[in-house]
PDB file of C-alpha atoms in Angstrom:
ATOM      1  CA  MET A1428     218.618 277.069 108.261  1.00 61.00           C
ATOM      2  CA  SER A1429     218.345 280.810 107.883  1.00 71.00           C
ATOM      3  CA  ASN A1430     218.982 282.704 104.673  1.00 73.00           C
ATOM      4  CA  VAL A1431     222.090 284.263 106.240  1.00 73.00           C
ATOM      5  CA  ASN A1432     223.621 280.821 106.746  1.00 83.00           C
ATOM      6  CA  LEU A1433     222.680 279.723 103.217  1.00 83.00           C
ATOM      7  CA  ASP A1434     224.127 282.886 101.733  1.00 85.00           C
ATOM      8  CA  SER A1435     227.319 282.321 103.682  1.00 86.00           C
ATOM      9  CA  ILE A1436     227.578 278.732 102.403  1.00 86.00           C
ATOM     10  CA  VAL A1437     226.972 279.860  98.819  1.00 83.00           C
ATOM     11  CA  ASP A1438     229.664 282.519  99.138  1.00 84.00           C
ATOM     12  CA  GLN A1439     232.111 279.967 100.513  1.00 86.00           C
ATOM     13  CA  LEU A1440     231.344 277.499  97.705  1.00 83.00           C
ATOM     14  CA  CYS A1441     231.818 280.180  95.068  1.00 84.00           C
ATOM     15  CA  SER A1442     235.222 281.077  96.452  1.00 87.00           C
ATOM     16  CA  LEU A1443     236.582 277.491  96.221  1.00 82.00           C
ATOM     17  CA  THR A1444     239.404 276.721  93.822  1.00 85.00           C
ATOM     18  CA  LEU A1445     239.089 273.901  91.306  1.00 80.00           C
ATOM     19  CA  MET A1446     241.147 271.565  93.516  1.00 82.00           C
ATOM     20  CA  GLN A1447     239.053 272.400  96.557  1.00 84.00           C
ATOM     21  CA  SER A1448     235.858 271.801  94.563  1.00 80.00           C
ATOM     22  CA  SER A1449     237.142 268.399  93.508  1.00 80.00           C
ATOM     23  CA  GLU A1450     237.976 267.466  97.106  1.00 84.00           C
ATOM     24  CA  LEU A1451     234.555 268.665  98.265  1.00 84.00           C
ATOM     25  CA  SER A1452     232.883 266.559  95.596  1.00 81.00           C
ATOM     26  CA  LYS A1453     234.786 263.438  96.704  1.00 84.00           C
ATOM     27  CA  LYS A1454     233.963 264.010 100.374  1.00 86.00           C
ATOM     28  CA  LEU A1455     230.269 264.511  99.588  1.00 82.00           C
ATOM     29  CA  GLU A1456     230.243 261.315  97.530  1.00 81.00           C
ATOM     30  CA  GLU A1457     231.728 259.408 100.484  1.00 84.00           C
ATOM     31  CA  LYS A1458     229.465 261.013 103.078  1.00 84.00           C
ATOM     32  CA  LEU A1459     226.244 260.571 101.074  1.00 81.00           C
ATOM     33  CA  GLY A1460     227.172 257.215  99.574  1.00 80.00           C
ATOM     34  CA  ILE A1461     226.643 258.333  95.980  1.00 79.00           C
ATOM     35  CA  SER A1462     228.805 258.478  92.891  1.00 73.00           C
ATOM     36  CA  ALA A1463     229.000 261.262  90.302  1.00 65.00           C
ATOM     37  CA  ALA A1464     229.551 258.562  87.665  1.00 64.00           C
ATOM     38  CA  SER A1465     226.060 257.192  88.305  1.00 60.00           C
ATOM     39  CA  PHE A1466     224.615 260.589  87.450  1.00 57.00           C
ATOM     40  CA  LEU A1467     226.763 260.912  84.336  1.00 55.00           C
ATOM     41  CA  SER A1468     225.765 257.488  83.009  1.00 54.00           C
ATOM     42  CA  ALA A1469     222.096 258.396  83.428  1.00 54.00           C
ATOM     43  CA  ALA A1470     222.501 261.701  81.601  1.00 54.00           C
ATOM     44  CA  PRO A1471     222.407 260.369  78.005  1.00 54.00           C
ATOM     45  CA  ALA A1472     219.068 258.688  78.701  1.00 52.00           C
ATOM     46  CA  ALA A1473     217.676 262.021  79.799  1.00 50.00           C
ATOM     47  CA  GLN A1474     218.628 263.791  76.568  1.00 53.00           C
ATOM     48  CA  SER A1475     215.909 264.955  74.224  1.00 52.00           C
ATOM     49  CA  ALA A1476     214.912 263.076  71.108  1.00 54.00           C
ATOM     50  CA  PRO A1477     216.744 263.774  67.797  1.00 57.00           C
ATOM     51  CA  ALA A1478     213.686 265.593  66.465  1.00 58.00           C
ATOM     52  CA  ASP A1479     213.976 268.044  69.348  1.00 59.00           C
ATOM     53  CA  ASP A1480     217.638 268.629  68.429  1.00 59.00           C
ATOM     54  CA  ALA A1481     216.620 269.642  64.905  1.00 58.00           C
ATOM     55  CA  VAL A1482     214.062 272.069  66.300  1.00 57.00           C
ATOM     56  CA  SER A1483     216.584 273.587  68.689  1.00 59.00           C
ATOM     57  CA  LYS A1484     219.151 274.000  65.883  1.00 58.00           C
ATOM     58  CA  ALA A1485     216.553 275.781  63.767  1.00 57.00           C
ATOM     59  CA  ALA A1486     215.702 277.995  66.713  1.00 59.00           C
ATOM     60  CA  GLU A1487     219.381 278.826  67.160  1.00 70.00           C
ATOM     61  CA  GLN A1488     219.865 279.994  63.588  1.00 78.00           C
ATOM     62  CA  THR A1489     221.065 283.573  63.641  1.00 80.00           C
ATOM     63  CA  ASP A1490     222.114 284.184  60.041  1.00 86.00           C
ATOM     64  CA  PHE A1491     219.651 283.965  57.195  1.00 89.00           C
ATOM     65  CA  ASN A1492     219.898 284.073  53.425  1.00 90.00           C
ATOM     66  CA  VAL A1493     217.152 285.947  51.600  1.00 91.00           C
ATOM     67  CA  VAL A1494     216.306 284.056  48.409  1.00 92.00           C
ATOM     68  CA  LEU A1495     214.169 285.441  45.589  1.00 92.00           C
ATOM     69  CA  SER A1496     212.248 282.375  44.407  1.00 92.00           C
ATOM     70  CA  GLY A1497     209.904 284.091  41.975  1.00 91.00           C
ATOM     71  CA  PHE A1498     207.664 287.069  41.305  1.00 90.00           C
ATOM     72  CA  ALA A1499     204.306 287.945  39.787  1.00 88.00           C
ATOM     73  CA  ASP A1500     204.447 288.576  36.041  1.00 85.00           C
ATOM     74  CA  ASN A1501     203.117 292.113  36.378  1.00 92.00           C
ATOM     75  CA  SER A1502     205.552 293.088  39.158  1.00 91.00           C
ATOM     76  CA  LYS A1503     208.929 292.461  37.512  1.00 91.00           C
ATOM     77  CA  ILE A1504     209.897 296.143  37.283  1.00 93.00           C
ATOM     78  CA  ALA A1505     208.878 296.863  40.887  1.00 93.00           C
ATOM     79  CA  VAL A1506     210.855 293.835  42.095  1.00 92.00           C
ATOM     80  CA  ILE A1507     213.930 294.972  40.130  1.00 92.00           C
ATOM     81  CA  LYS A1508     213.677 298.457  41.682  1.00 92.00           C
ATOM     82  CA  GLU A1509     213.367 297.038  45.190  1.00 92.00           C
ATOM     83  CA  VAL A1510     216.269 294.622  44.628  1.00 92.00           C
ATOM     84  CA  ARG A1511     218.400 297.575  43.473  1.00 93.00           C
ATOM     85  CA  THR A1512     217.528 299.472  46.648  1.00 91.00           C
ATOM     86  CA  ILE A1513     218.282 296.526  48.928  1.00 90.00           C
ATOM     87  CA  THR A1514     221.483 295.333  47.245  1.00 88.00           C
ATOM     88  CA  SER A1515     222.875 298.584  45.803  1.00 88.00           C
ATOM     89  CA  LEU A1516     223.273 296.827  42.443  1.00 88.00           C
ATOM     90  CA  GLY A1517     223.052 298.636  39.151  1.00 91.00           C
ATOM     91  CA  LEU A1518     220.002 298.286  36.910  1.00 92.00           C
ATOM     92  CA  LYS A1519     221.605 295.676  34.647  1.00 92.00           C
ATOM     93  CA  GLU A1520     222.830 293.533  37.560  1.00 92.00           C
ATOM     94  CA  ALA A1521     219.528 293.757  39.440  1.00 90.00           C
ATOM     95  CA  LYS A1522     217.583 292.826  36.292  1.00 91.00           C
ATOM     96  CA  ALA A1523     219.866 289.833  35.683  1.00 92.00           C
ATOM     97  CA  LEU A1524     219.486 288.718  39.290  1.00 90.00           C
ATOM     98  CA  VAL A1525     215.677 288.942  39.204  1.00 91.00           C
ATOM     99  CA  GLU A1526     215.432 287.166  35.858  1.00 91.00           C
ATOM    100  CA  SER A1527     217.630 284.285  37.017  1.00 91.00           C
ATOM    101  CA  CYS A1528     215.695 283.425  40.161  1.00 86.00           C
ATOM    102  CA  PRO A1529     215.794 281.509  42.388  1.00 90.00           C
ATOM    103  CA  LYS A1530     218.737 283.621  43.526  1.00 90.00           C
ATOM    104  CA  THR A1531     220.106 284.719  46.874  1.00 90.00           C
ATOM    105  CA  ILE A1532     219.669 288.449  47.321  1.00 90.00           C
ATOM    106  CA  LYS A1533     221.339 288.870  50.725  1.00 89.00           C
ATOM    107  CA  GLU A1534     223.489 286.397  52.645  1.00 89.00           C
ATOM    108  CA  ALA A1535     224.078 285.973  56.370  1.00 88.00           C
ATOM    109  CA  VAL A1536     221.760 288.710  57.628  1.00 88.00           C
ATOM    110  CA  SER A1537     220.029 288.821  60.991  1.00 89.00           C
ATOM    111  CA  LYS A1538     216.512 287.478  61.320  1.00 88.00           C
ATOM    112  CA  ALA A1539     215.104 290.979  61.794  1.00 88.00           C
ATOM    113  CA  GLU A1540     216.842 292.291  58.675  1.00 90.00           C
ATOM    114  CA  ALA A1541     215.799 289.217  56.673  1.00 89.00           C
ATOM    115  CA  GLU A1542     212.159 289.668  57.706  1.00 91.00           C
ATOM    116  CA  GLU A1543     212.308 293.368  56.804  1.00 92.00           C
ATOM    117  CA  ILE A1544     213.723 292.603  53.346  1.00 91.00           C
ATOM    118  CA  LYS A1545     211.124 289.887  52.836  1.00 91.00           C
ATOM    119  CA  GLU A1546     208.279 292.257  53.731  1.00 92.00           C
ATOM    120  CA  LYS A1547     209.522 294.899  51.278  1.00 90.00           C
ATOM    121  CA  LEU A1548     209.874 292.426  48.411  1.00 91.00           C
ATOM    122  CA  VAL A1549     206.608 290.598  49.072  1.00 92.00           C
ATOM    123  CA  ALA A1550     204.847 293.980  49.070  1.00 93.00           C
ATOM    124  CA  VAL A1551     205.944 294.531  45.445  1.00 92.00           C
ATOM    125  CA  GLY A1552     205.001 291.012  44.301  1.00 91.00           C
ATOM    126  CA  ALA A1553     208.102 288.898  44.933  1.00 91.00           C
ATOM    127  CA  LYS A1554     208.138 285.402  46.382  1.00 92.00           C
ATOM    128  CA  ILE A1555     210.834 285.162  49.069  1.00 92.00           C
ATOM    129  CA  ASP A1556     212.311 282.254  51.021  1.00 89.00           C
ATOM    130  CA  LEU A1557     214.451 282.633  54.128  1.00 87.00           C
ATOM    131  CA  GLU A1558     217.125 279.978  54.529  1.00 85.00           C
TER     132      GLU A1558
END
């Protein structure tokens, strides 16, 4: 079959209504001697393992929380300054946040923004977790 014929068939299939698609499916089942139900019953067996589902959910995560989990003893002031810059908190609030870690610094940020914040804070001696 030439590409022109295949393209024509594809165009015709794409223009079918839902009812026409259903009728086509039934006629193909009859003509080929197959059943769509047999394919559907086999589908759950073909699904990935639960461990793969956990990996895919982690890969799908789009919002991250940046959590300050600690800091080096000699970098407390630098961490407070950086937290103030990132969060726009006042000195007193930023100091309280840093001293009460583990604390969430930013919630529901993109992965890129979370990584950027993490880099800045790690550079001044903070320990950061992304959740």
